[in-house]
Coordinates of C-alpha atoms and ligand atoms in Angstrom, one line a residue:
X1 CA 26.9 5.7 46.4
X2 CA 26.9 2.4 44.6
X3 CA 23.8 0.4 44.1
X4 CA 24.1 -3.2 43.3
X5 CA 21.6 -5.4 41.6
X6 CA 22.9 -8.7 42.2
X7 CA 21.9 -11.4 39.8
X8 CA 21.9 -15.0 40.9
X9 CA 23.8 -17.8 39.4
X10 CA 26.8 -16.0 38.2
X11 CA 25.4 -13.2 39.7
X12 CA 25.6 -10.2 38.0
X13 CA 26.8 -7.3 39.8
X14 CA 25.1 -4.2 38.6
X15 CA 26.7 -1.0 39.7
X16 CA 25.0 2.2 39.2
X17 CA 27.0 5.3 39.7
X18 CA 25.7 8.8 40.0
X19 CA 29.0 10.4 39.1
X20 CA 29.6 14.0 38.3
X21 CA 31.3 12.9 35.1
X22 CA 28.4 10.9 33.9
X23 CA 25.0 12.4 33.4
X24 CA 23.3 9.0 33.2
X25 CA 23.6 6.5 36.0
X26 CA 25.5 3.6 34.7
X27 CA 24.1 0.2 35.5
X28 CA 26.1 -2.5 34.1
X29 CA 27.7 -5.8 35.0
X30 CA 31.3 -5.4 36.0
X31 CA 33.3 -7.9 34.1
X32 CA 36.8 -6.5 33.7
X33 CA 38.2 -7.6 30.4
X34 CA 41.4 -8.5 32.2
X35 CA 39.5 -11.5 33.5
X36 CA 40.4 -14.5 31.5
X37 CA 37.1 -16.0 30.4
X38 CA 36.2 -19.1 32.3
X39 CA 38.1 -21.9 30.6
X40 CA 35.7 -24.6 29.3
X41 CA 35.5 -28.0 30.8
X42 CA 37.5 -30.1 28.4
X43 CA 34.4 -32.0 27.4
X44 CA 32.6 -28.8 26.6
X45 CA 35.0 -27.6 23.9
X46 CA 33.0 -26.3 21.0
X47 CA 34.2 -29.2 18.8
X48 CA 33.0 -31.8 21.3
X49 CA 30.0 -30.6 23.2
X50 CA 28.2 -33.3 25.2
X51 CA 24.8 -32.5 23.8
X52 CA 23.0 -31.6 20.6
X53 CA 21.7 -28.1 20.1
X54 CA 18.0 -27.8 19.1
X55 CA 15.6 -25.0 18.5
X56 CA 11.9 -25.0 19.2
X57 CA 9.3 -22.5 17.8
X58 CA 8.0 -20.9 21.0
X59 CA 5.0 -18.6 21.4
X60 CA 5.8 -15.0 22.4
X61 CA 3.0 -14.5 25.0
X62 CA 1.3 -17.4 26.7
X63 CA -1.2 -15.4 28.6
X64 CA -2.9 -13.1 26.2
X65 CA -4.7 -13.5 22.9
X66 CA -3.7 -10.2 21.2
X67 CA -2.4 -10.6 17.7
X68 CA 1.1 -9.8 18.9
X69 CA 0.9 -12.6 21.5
X70 CA 0.9 -15.1 18.6
X71 CA 4.3 -14.0 17.4
X72 CA 6.9 -16.7 17.8
X73 CA 10.7 -17.0 18.5
X74 CA 13.3 -19.7 18.4
X75 CA 14.0 -21.1 21.8
X76 CA 17.2 -23.0 22.2
X77 CA 17.6 -26.2 24.1
X78 CA 20.4 -28.8 24.6
X79 CA 19.7 -32.5 24.6
X80 CA 21.8 -35.5 25.5
X81 CA 20.2 -39.0 25.0
X82 CA 23.3 -41.1 25.5
X83 CA 22.2 -42.6 28.8
X84 CA 18.5 -42.6 28.1
X85 CA 16.7 -45.9 28.3
X86 CA 14.0 -44.6 26.0
X87 CA 10.2 -44.3 26.0
X88 CA 9.5 -48.0 26.1
X89 CA 10.7 -48.2 29.7
X90 CA 9.4 -44.8 30.5
X91 CA 12.9 -43.8 31.4
X92 CA 13.1 -40.4 33.1
X93 CA 13.8 -37.0 31.6
X94 CA 15.9 -34.5 33.6
X95 CA 15.4 -30.9 32.6
X96 CA 17.4 -27.9 33.6
X97 CA 15.2 -24.8 33.8
X98 CA 17.6 -22.2 32.4
X99 CA 18.4 -19.0 34.2
X100 CA 19.5 -15.5 33.2
X101 CA 22.2 -16.3 30.7
X102 CA 23.3 -18.5 27.8
X103 CA 22.3 -22.1 28.5
X104 CA 25.6 -23.7 27.5
X105 CA 27.3 -22.0 30.4
X106 CA 24.7 -23.4 32.8
X107 CA 25.0 -26.8 31.3
X108 CA 28.7 -26.6 31.7
X109 CA 28.3 -25.8 35.4
X110 CA 25.8 -28.5 36.1
X111 CA 28.0 -31.5 36.0
X112 CA 25.8 -33.2 38.6
X113 CA 23.1 -33.9 35.9
X114 CA 25.7 -35.5 33.6
X115 CA 27.1 -37.6 36.4
X116 CA 23.8 -39.0 37.7
X117 CA 22.2 -39.6 34.2
X118 CA 23.8 -43.0 33.7
X119 CA 22.5 -44.2 37.1
X120 CA 19.0 -43.1 36.2
X121 CA 19.2 -43.9 32.5
X122 CA 17.9 -40.4 32.1
X123 CA 17.5 -38.1 29.1
X124 CA 19.1 -34.7 29.7
X125 CA 17.6 -31.5 28.5
X126 CA 18.8 -27.9 29.2
X127 CA 16.3 -25.2 28.2
X128 CA 17.4 -21.7 27.6
X129 CA 15.5 -18.9 29.3
X130 CA 13.7 -16.5 26.8
X131 CA 15.7 -13.2 26.1
X132 CA 19.0 -14.9 26.9
X133 CA 21.7 -16.6 24.9
X134 CA 20.2 -17.3 21.4
X135 CA 16.6 -17.5 22.6
X136 CA 15.8 -14.0 21.6
X137 CA 12.3 -12.9 20.6
X138 CA 11.7 -10.3 17.9
X139 CA 13.5 -12.1 15.1
X140 CA 16.4 -13.2 17.3
X141 CA 17.7 -9.6 17.2
X142 CA 18.9 -8.7 20.7
X143 CA 18.8 -4.9 20.0
X144 CA 15.2 -5.2 18.9
X145 CA 14.3 -7.4 21.9
X146 CA 16.0 -5.2 24.4
X147 CA 14.9 -1.9 22.8
X148 CA 12.4 -0.8 25.5
X149 CA 9.6 -1.9 27.8
X150 CA 7.3 -2.6 24.9
X151 CA 9.5 -5.6 23.9
X152 CA 11.2 -6.4 27.2
X153 CA 7.7 -6.7 28.7
X154 CA 7.7 -10.3 27.4
X155 CA 10.6 -11.1 29.7
X156 CA 9.2 -12.6 32.9
X157 CA 9.4 -15.7 35.1
X158 CA 5.9 -16.7 34.4
X159 CA 6.4 -16.6 30.6
X160 CA 9.6 -18.6 31.1
X161 CA 7.9 -21.3 33.1
X162 CA 5.1 -21.5 30.5
X163 CA 7.8 -21.8 27.8
X164 CA 9.3 -24.7 29.7
X165 CA 6.0 -26.5 30.1
X166 CA 5.2 -26.0 26.4
X167 CA 8.5 -27.3 25.3
X168 CA 8.6 -30.3 27.6
X169 CA 5.1 -31.4 26.6
X170 CA 5.9 -31.1 22.9
X171 CA 9.3 -32.9 23.3
X172 CA 7.6 -35.8 25.1
X173 CA 5.1 -36.1 22.4
X174 CA 7.8 -36.1 19.7
X175 CA 9.7 -38.8 21.6
X176 CA 6.5 -40.8 22.3
X177 CA 7.6 -40.5 25.9
X178 CA 4.4 -39.1 27.4
X179 CA 4.7 -41.4 30.5
X180 CA 8.4 -40.6 31.1
X181 CA 8.6 -38.8 34.4
X182 CA 10.2 -35.3 34.3
X183 CA 12.4 -34.0 37.1
X184 CA 13.5 -30.4 36.9
X185 CA 16.8 -29.1 38.2
X186 CA 18.1 -25.6 38.6
X187 CA 20.6 -23.5 40.5
X188 CA 20.1 -19.9 41.8
X189 CA 17.4 -18.2 39.7
X190 CA 17.2 -21.4 37.7
X191 CA 16.5 -23.1 41.1
X192 CA 13.7 -20.7 41.9
X193 CA 12.2 -21.5 38.5
X194 CA 12.6 -25.3 39.2
X195 CA 10.8 -25.0 42.5
X196 CA 8.1 -22.8 41.1
X197 CA 7.7 -25.1 38.1
X198 CA 7.0 -28.1 40.3
X199 CA 4.4 -26.1 42.3
X200 CA 2.7 -24.6 39.2
X201 CA 3.1 -27.5 36.7
X202 CA 2.7 -30.7 38.9
X203 CA 1.3 -32.5 35.8
X204 CA 4.6 -31.8 33.9
X205 CA 7.3 -32.4 36.5
X206 CA 7.2 -35.0 39.3
X207 CA 9.8 -33.2 41.4
X208 CA 12.4 -30.4 41.6
X209 CA 15.9 -30.0 42.8
X210 CA 16.2 -26.3 43.6
X211 CA 19.7 -25.5 44.5
X212 CA 20.6 -22.2 46.2
X213 CA 17.3 -20.7 45.2
X214 CA 16.4 -17.7 47.3
X215 CA 12.7 -18.0 46.9
X216 CA 12.2 -16.0 50.1
X217 CA 14.3 -13.0 49.1
X218 CA 11.2 -10.9 48.4
X219 CA 9.3 -8.2 50.2
X220 CA 9.5 -8.3 53.9
X221 CA 10.2 -12.0 54.3
X222 CA 14.0 -11.8 54.5
X223 CA 16.0 -9.2 56.2
X224 CA 17.7 -6.8 53.7
X225 CA 20.8 -7.2 55.8
X226 CA 20.9 -11.0 55.5
X227 CA 22.9 -11.1 52.3
X228 CA 25.8 -8.9 53.4
X229 CA 25.7 -10.3 56.9
X230 CA 26.7 -13.7 55.5
X231 CA 29.5 -12.2 53.4
X232 CA 30.7 -10.4 56.5
X233 CA 30.7 -13.5 58.5
X234 CA 32.5 -15.5 55.8
X235 CA 35.4 -13.1 56.0
X236 CA 35.2 -12.4 59.7
X237 CA 35.2 -16.0 60.7
X238 CA 38.4 -16.4 58.6
X239 CA 40.2 -13.7 60.5
X240 CA 39.2 -10.7 62.5
X241 CA 42.1 -8.7 61.1
X242 CA 41.1 -9.5 57.5
X243 CA 37.6 -8.2 58.3
X244 CA 38.9 -5.0 59.9
X245 CA 41.3 -4.2 57.1
X246 CA 38.6 -4.5 54.5
X247 CA 36.1 -2.6 56.6
X248 CA 38.5 0.2 57.2
X249 CA 39.5 0.5 53.6
X250 CA 36.3 2.2 52.2
X251 CA 36.9 5.4 54.2
X252 CA 40.5 5.3 53.3
X253 CA 39.7 5.0 49.6
X254 CA 37.4 8.0 49.8
X255 CA 39.8 10.1 51.8
X256 CA 42.5 9.4 49.4
X257 CA 40.3 10.1 46.4
X258 CA 39.4 13.5 47.8
X259 CA 43.0 14.6 48.1
X260 CA 44.7 16.3 45.2
X261 CA 46.3 13.6 43.1
X262 CA 44.6 11.0 45.2
X263 CA 43.0 9.2 42.3
X264 CA 46.4 8.7 40.7
X265 CA 47.6 7.2 44.0
X266 CA 44.7 4.8 43.9
X267 CA 45.3 4.0 40.3
X268 CA 48.9 3.1 41.1
X269 CA 48.1 1.2 44.3
X270 CA 45.5 -1.0 42.5
X271 CA 47.2 -1.1 39.1
X272 CA 44.2 0.4 37.4
X273 CA 44.5 0.9 33.6
X274 CA 44.9 4.4 32.3
X275 CA 41.2 5.2 31.7
X276 CA 38.3 6.1 33.9
X277 CA 38.7 5.9 37.7
X278 CA 36.6 7.1 40.6
X279 CA 36.3 6.1 44.2
X280 CA 32.8 4.7 43.4
X281 CA 34.1 2.5 40.6
X282 CA 37.0 1.3 42.6
X283 CA 34.8 0.4 45.6
X284 CA 32.2 -1.3 43.4
X285 CA 35.0 -3.3 41.7
X286 CA 36.4 -4.4 45.0
X287 CA 33.0 -5.2 46.4
X288 CA 32.2 -7.3 43.3
X289 CA 35.3 -9.4 44.0
X290 CA 34.3 -9.8 47.7
X291 CA 30.7 -10.8 47.0
X292 CA 31.5 -13.3 44.2
X293 CA 34.3 -14.8 46.2
X294 CA 32.0 -15.4 49.1
X295 CA 29.4 -16.9 46.7
X296 CA 31.8 -19.2 45.1
X297 CA 33.8 -20.2 48.2
X298 CA 34.0 -23.8 46.9
X299 CA 36.1 -26.5 48.5
X300 CA 38.0 -27.2 45.3
X301 CA 39.5 -25.0 42.6
X302 CA 36.8 -23.6 40.4
X303 CA 36.4 -21.7 37.2
X304 CA 32.9 -20.5 37.3
X305 CA 33.3 -16.8 36.9
X306 CA 37.0 -16.6 37.1
X307 CA 39.6 -19.2 37.8
X308 CA 39.8 -19.4 41.6
X309 CA 41.7 -21.5 44.1
X310 CA 39.9 -23.8 46.6
X311 CA 38.4 -21.8 49.5
X312 CA 39.1 -18.4 47.9
X313 CA 37.9 -16.5 51.0
X314 CA 40.6 -18.1 53.0
X315 CA 43.1 -17.2 50.3
X316 CA 42.0 -13.6 50.2
X317 CA 42.3 -13.3 54.0
X318 CA 45.7 -14.9 53.8
X319 CA 46.8 -12.2 51.3
X320 CA 45.4 -9.5 53.6
X321 CA 47.0 -10.9 56.7
X322 CA 50.3 -11.3 55.1
X323 CA 52.8 -9.5 57.4
X324 CA 55.1 -8.7 54.5
X325 CA 52.6 -6.0 53.5
X326 CA 52.9 -4.3 56.8
X327 CA 50.1 -1.8 57.4
X328 CA 49.6 -0.9 53.7
X329 CA 45.9 -1.3 53.3
X330 CA 45.8 -0.7 49.6
X331 CA 48.6 -3.2 48.9
X332 CA 46.6 -5.7 51.0
X333 CA 43.4 -5.1 49.1
X334 CA 45.2 -5.2 45.8
X335 CA 46.6 -8.6 46.8
X336 CA 43.1 -9.8 47.7
X337 CA 41.6 -8.4 44.4
X338 CA 44.3 -10.4 42.6
X339 CA 42.9 -13.6 43.9
X340 CA 39.6 -12.9 42.2
X341 CA 40.6 -10.9 39.1
X342 CA 44.1 -12.2 38.4
X343 CA 44.5 -15.7 39.7
X344 CA 46.0 -16.7 36.4
X345 CA 48.5 -13.9 36.8
X346 CA 47.9 -12.6 33.2
X347 CA 46.3 -9.2 34.0
X348 CA 48.6 -6.2 33.1
X349 CA 46.2 -3.7 34.6
X350 CA 42.6 -3.6 35.7
X351 CA 39.9 -1.8 33.7
X352 CA 37.2 -0.5 36.1
X353 CA 35.0 0.8 33.3
X354 CA 34.8 -2.5 31.5
X355 CA 31.3 -3.8 31.4
X356 CA 31.7 -6.8 29.1
X357 CA 29.2 -9.5 29.7
X358 CA 30.6 -12.7 28.3
X359 CA 27.6 -14.9 29.4
X360 CA 24.9 -12.5 28.3
X361 CA 23.4 -11.8 31.7
X362 CA 22.3 -8.2 31.0
X363 CA 18.6 -8.9 30.9
X364 CA 18.6 -9.5 34.6
X365 CA 18.5 -5.7 35.0
X366 CA 15.1 -5.6 33.5
X367 CA 13.9 -8.5 35.7
X368 CA 15.3 -6.7 38.7
X369 CA 13.3 -3.6 37.7
X370 CA 10.0 -5.4 37.3
X371 CA 9.4 -8.5 39.4
X372 CA 12.7 -9.6 40.9
X373 CA 12.9 -7.0 43.6
X374 CA 15.2 -8.7 46.0
X375 CA 16.3 -6.6 48.9
X376 CA 19.9 -7.6 49.3
X377 CA 21.6 -4.3 49.7
X378 CA 21.3 -3.5 53.4
X379 CA 24.5 -3.2 55.4
X380 CA 24.4 -3.1 59.2
X381 CA 27.0 -1.1 61.2
X382 CA 29.1 -4.3 61.4
X383 CA 29.0 -5.1 57.7
X384 CA 32.1 -5.6 55.7
X385 CA 30.8 -2.9 53.4
X386 CA 29.8 0.7 54.3
X387 CA 26.7 0.8 56.4
X388 CA 23.5 1.6 54.4
X389 CA 19.9 0.7 54.4
X390 CA 17.9 -1.0 51.7
X391 CA 16.2 1.9 49.8
X392 CA 13.3 0.7 47.7
X393 CA 12.7 4.3 46.4
X394 CA 16.2 4.3 45.0
X395 CA 15.4 1.1 43.0
X396 CA 12.2 2.8 41.8
X397 CA 14.1 5.9 40.7
X398 CA 16.7 3.9 38.7
X399 CA 14.1 1.7 37.0
X400 CA 12.1 4.8 36.1
X401 CA 15.1 6.4 34.6
X402 CA 16.3 3.4 32.8
X403 CA 13.2 1.7 31.5
X404 CA 10.4 4.0 32.5
X405 CA 9.0 1.0 34.4
X406 CA 7.5 0.7 37.8
X407 CA 8.7 -2.3 39.9
X408 CA 6.1 -4.7 41.3
X409 CA 7.8 -5.8 44.5
X410 CA 4.8 -7.9 45.6
X411 CA 4.1 -9.8 42.4
X412 CA 6.4 -12.7 43.0
X413 CA 4.8 -13.5 46.4
X414 CA 1.4 -13.0 44.9
X415 CA 2.1 -15.4 42.0
X416 CA 4.3 -18.0 43.8
X417 CA 3.8 -17.4 47.5
X418 CA 6.6 -17.1 50.0
X419 CA 4.9 -15.6 53.1
X420 CA 4.5 -18.3 55.7
X421 CA 5.8 -20.9 53.3
X422 CA 6.0 -23.6 55.9
X423 CA 2.4 -23.4 56.8
X424 CA 1.3 -23.0 53.1
X425 CA 3.3 -25.8 51.7
X426 CA 2.9 -28.2 54.6
X427 CA -0.1 -29.8 53.1
X428 CA 0.2 -28.6 49.6
X429 CA 2.8 -29.5 47.1
X430 CA 5.5 -32.3 47.3
X431 CA 8.8 -33.4 45.9
X432 CA 11.0 -30.4 46.2
X433 CA 14.6 -30.4 47.4
X434 CA 15.9 -27.0 48.6
X435 CA 19.6 -27.2 48.8
X436 CA 21.5 -24.3 50.5
X437 CA 25.1 -23.7 51.4
X438 CA 25.4 -21.4 54.4
X439 CA 28.5 -19.6 53.2
X440 CA 26.5 -18.4 50.2
X441 CA 24.9 -15.0 50.8
X442 CA 21.8 -16.1 48.9
X443 CA 21.1 -18.7 51.5
X444 CA 19.7 -15.8 53.6
X445 CA 16.6 -16.1 51.4
X446 CA 16.6 -19.8 51.0
X447 CA 14.3 -22.5 52.5
X448 CA 16.5 -23.9 55.3
X449 CA 14.0 -26.1 57.1
X450 CA 12.2 -29.1 55.8
X451 CA 8.5 -28.4 55.3
X452 CA 7.1 -31.9 55.0
X453 CA 8.3 -35.4 54.3
X454 CA 8.7 -34.6 50.6
X455 CA 9.6 -30.9 50.7
X456 CA 13.0 -31.2 52.0
X457 CA 15.7 -28.7 53.0
X458 CA 19.3 -29.9 52.7
X459 CA 21.7 -27.4 54.3
X460 CA 25.5 -27.6 54.2
X461 CA 27.2 -25.3 56.7
X462 CA 30.4 -25.2 54.6
X463 CA 28.6 -25.0 51.2
X464 CA 28.6 -22.1 48.7
X465 CA 26.3 -21.2 45.8
X466 CA 24.8 -24.4 44.2
X467 CA 28.0 -26.3 45.0
X468 CA 26.0 -29.6 44.8
X469 CA 25.4 -29.1 41.1
X470 CA 29.0 -28.8 40.1
X471 CA 31.1 -31.5 38.5
X472 CA 32.5 -33.7 41.3
X473 CA 36.2 -34.0 41.8
X474 CA 38.4 -36.5 43.6
X475 CA 39.1 -33.8 46.3
X476 CA 35.4 -33.2 47.2
X477 CA 34.9 -33.2 51.0
X478 CA 32.7 -35.8 52.7
X479 CA 29.9 -33.4 53.4
X480 CA 29.6 -32.6 49.7
X481 CA 29.5 -36.3 48.7
X482 CA 26.8 -36.8 51.4
X483 CA 24.7 -33.9 50.0
X484 CA 24.8 -35.4 46.5
X485 CA 24.0 -38.9 47.6
X486 CA 21.1 -37.7 49.6
X487 CA 19.8 -35.9 46.6
X488 CA 20.2 -39.0 44.4
X489 CA 18.3 -41.1 47.0
X490 CA 15.4 -38.6 47.2
X491 CA 15.1 -38.4 43.4
X492 CA 15.1 -42.2 43.3
X493 CA 12.3 -42.3 45.7
X494 CA 10.2 -39.9 43.6
X495 CA 10.8 -42.0 40.6
X496 CA 9.8 -45.3 42.3
X497 CA 6.7 -43.7 43.6
X498 CA 5.9 -42.5 40.2
X499 CA 6.4 -45.9 38.6
X500 CA 4.4 -47.5 41.3
X501 CA 1.5 -45.2 40.7
X502 CA 1.8 -45.7 36.9
X503 CA 1.6 -49.5 37.3
X504 CA -1.3 -49.4 39.8
X505 CA -3.2 -46.5 38.3
X506 CA -5.8 -48.8 36.7
X507 CA -6.3 -50.8 39.9
X508 CA -7.6 -47.9 41.9
X509 CA -11.3 -47.6 42.1
Ligands
LIG1 C1 26.3 -37.0 26.7 O1 27.2 -36.7 27.8 C2 28.2 -37.7 28.0 C3 28.9 -37.3 29.3 O2 29.5 -36.0 29.2 C4 29.1 -37.7 26.8 O3 30.1 -38.7 26.9 C5 28.2 -38.0 25.5 O4 29.0 -37.9 24.4 C6 27.1 -37.0 25.4 N1 26.2 -37.4 24.3 C7 25.8 -36.6 23.4 C8 24.9 -37.1 22.4 O5 26.3 -35.4 23.2
LIG2 C1 9.6 1.1 21.9 O1 10.1 1.3 20.6 C2 9.2 1.2 19.5 C3 9.9 1.2 18.2 O2 10.7 2.3 18.1 C4 8.1 2.2 19.7 O3 7.1 2.0 18.6 C5 7.4 2.1 21.0 O4 6.4 3.1 21.2 C6 8.4 2.2 22.1 N1 7.8 1.9 23.4 C7 8.0 2.6 24.5 C8 7.3 2.2 25.7 O5 8.7 3.6 24.5
LIG3 C1 8.6 -31.7 17.7 O1 8.5 -32.0 16.3 C2 8.1 -31.0 15.5 C3 8.0 -31.5 14.1 O2 9.2 -32.0 13.6 C4 9.1 -29.8 15.6 O3 8.7 -28.7 14.8 C5 9.2 -29.4 17.0 O4 10.2 -28.4 17.1 C6 9.6 -30.6 17.9 N1 9.6 -30.1 19.3 C7 10.6 -30.0 20.0 C8 10.5 -29.6 21.5 O5 11.8 -30.2 19.6
LIG4 C1 7.1 -4.1 54.1 O1 6.9 -3.7 55.4 C2 6.8 -2.3 55.5 C3 6.7 -1.9 57.0 O2 5.8 -2.8 57.7 C4 5.7 -1.7 54.7 O3 5.7 -0.3 54.8 C5 5.9 -2.2 53.3 O4 4.8 -1.8 52.5 C6 6.0 -3.7 53.2 N1 6.1 -4.2 51.8 C7 7.2 -4.0 51.0 C8 7.1 -4.6 49.7 O5 8.2 -3.5 51.3
LIG5 C1 52.4 2.4 58.7 O1 53.7 2.1 59.1 C2 54.7 3.2 58.8 C3 56.1 2.7 59.1 O2 56.1 1.5 59.9 C4 54.3 4.4 59.7 O3 55.2 5.4 59.4 C5 52.9 4.8 59.4 O4 52.5 5.8 60.2 C6 52.0 3.6 59.5 N1 50.7 4.0 59.0 C7 49.5 3.8 59.6 C8 48.3 4.2 58.9 O5 49.5 3.2 60.7
LIG6 C1 48.7 -10.2 38.0 O1 49.4 -11.2 38.6 C2 50.8 -11.2 38.2 C3 51.5 -12.4 38.8 O2 51.3 -12.4 40.2 C4 51.5 -9.9 38.6 O3 52.8 -9.8 38.2 C5 50.7 -8.7 38.0 O4 51.2 -7.5 38.4 C6 49.2 -8.8 38.4 N1 48.4 -7.8 37.7 C7 47.9 -6.8 38.3 C8 47.1 -5.9 37.5 O5 47.9 -6.6 39.5
LIG7 C1 16.2 6.7 49.1 O1 16.3 7.0 47.7 C2 15.5 8.1 47.4 C3 15.5 8.2 45.8 O2 16.9 8.1 45.3 C4 16.1 9.4 48.1 O3 15.3 10.5 47.7 C5 16.0 9.1 49.6 O4 16.6 10.2 50.2 C6 16.7 7.8 49.9 N1 16.5 7.5 51.4 C7 17.4 7.2 52.2 C8 17.0 6.9 53.6 O5 18.6 7.2 51.9

C-alpha cells in the first residue's frame, strides 16, 4: 500500500513503501532523474537573475526566551527595486511569502508579480521559508538542521510567519519606507501563509493574494475524498475510456507482478531501468504522474515540474485512447507516463527508486508529520486510484517511526481557524483574495465562496494550481486574463483605500 504525503506548490509526492525488501518505510519525494530539470525562464538564468540576493540575520525561535531561542540563522530573500517608486511616495511593497522549497524557484514561477510591478511601481521581495533553500538554521548546515526533532522542531508555519513579519519590518526601516503598504502574495502553501499572514499581522500587510491555498484541508472540514475526486473528474470528463483504462490498470499491475517473471514484464512494458522495481513503486510512480498532471493542467505549455504540453490531462487521455495501442493497457499507461516524465523525449529508461529533490522540498515531510495533517488520501469506489480510506493512524505510525513525533492534527485550526470560516471571517478580517482553479485537486480545500466585500473568492472552472501567478503568455485564454485583471483591480482598491486613510488619518477625531 502506498501512502502519499502530497506537498503543495510543486507538491511533493511522498511515497512510503512497506516492502518486504526494505525494512524501513521509505518516504521520499519521487523525482526520477530521467526528468529534465525544469528549464529556467530565460530571464532567470544564473547570470541574469531579475533580483538581488540578500541575507537577513533571523532569530531561531520567536516564541520562547530560552537561551537556545536566541540563536540566529541567515534567511535569504530576493529583492527587485527596478519598478519601485521609493519611500517618498510611499510606493507599495509586494512580498512573496515563500513556501516549502528554494525561493528562487518560486520567484521563477510567480511571473505575475514581475508583470504587475511596473503598473503599481512596486518593490518586489521574495522571502525564503526557514529550513528550505539556503535559509537553514544551525549554521546553514542542512544535515544538522534536519538531524532530528530537536532541531526540526523550529520548522513550523507560525515561526515562518514571524520570520516574515520581522524581516519586512526591518526592511521597511532600512529603506525608510515605514508608510509603504505591503501586499503579500503566495501560491499553494505559500498562499496559505499569505492568507494567514494578513489575518495575524494586519499591521504589517494591508492585503493578501492567496492563490490555490487549501486553508480548509484540515481536520474534518474537507472530505478526505475531495482531492482524488477532482483528479478522477479531470480524467473522466476528458474521456470515459481513459478513466476506465487507468482505473483497471492497478489490479492488472498487481496481478502481473504476482506472476513468475511478472516484474520483468512490467519493467519492459514501462521501460524501467535495471534497478529496483516493485508493484508499489510502479503504482506510486504512475500515480505521481497523474496527480501532478491534474494539478498542472495549464492552458499553455508549462515547465513547472517537468516540461508539459498545454492541457496535459487531455494529452494523456489522447495517448490512452489511441486506437493504435489496441487493448494493451501497459502500453497505454506507458504512453501516458511519457507525457509527464518524458515530454522532452530524452529519457532512456525510468528510475523508480530515484528520490532526487532538485528544489529542496524534503522538509515538507516534517511539516506533514507535525501540523500539516491534510487528509487528501481517501479514494472512493469511483476513484481513478484504488479505493482506500484516509487512515490517520497510519500517518501517526509513519511519523512515529520516522521522527518519533506525534502529529497535532487540530493545531492549524486552533491557531488560524478554518471551521465555519464564513461566519468567523464575515465580520473579522479583510482584504484577502482566495483564487482557486477547479481542475486543481487542492481546490477541494480552498475557499470557494466570497465571505465579505473584501474577502473575495475568485474561482476559475478551467483553472489549475495557482495558474493566475504564472507568467502570462500570448496564448492565455480569456478567463485567465479576466482572473488576473480582477486581481489587479482588487489590489488597486486596497492601495487607494490605504492611501486615503493615510492622508486623512490626522483628520479623524
Ligand atoms: C527586476 O525585474 C525586471 C523584470 O524581470 C528586470 O528587467 C530587472 O532587471 C530586474 N531588476 C533587478 C534589480 O534585478
Ligand atoms: C538529536 O541529536 C542531538 C545531537 O546528536 C542529540 O543531542 C539530541 O538528544 C537528539 N534529539 C532527539 C530528540 O533524539
Ligand atoms: C537592515 O540593515 C541592517 C544594517 O545594515 C542589516 O544588518 C539588516 O540585515 C538589514 N535588514 C534587512 C531586512 O535586510
Ligand atoms: C473528526 O471527526 C471524527 C468523527 O466525528 C472524530 O472522531 C475526530 O476526532 C474528528 N477530528 C479529527 C482531527 O479527525
Ligand atoms: C487483446 O487483444 C488480443 C488480440 O486482439 C486478444 O487476443 C486478447 O485476448 C485481448 N486481451 C484482452 C485483455 O482483452
Ligand atoms: C522517451 O521518449 C522518446 C521519444 O518519444 C522515446 O524514444 C523513448 O523510448 C522514451 N523513453 C522511455 C523511457 O519511454
Ligand atoms: C490504519 O492504520 C493502522 C496503522 O498502520 C492499522 O493498524 C489499521 O489497520 C489501519 N486501518 C484501516 C481501516 O486500514
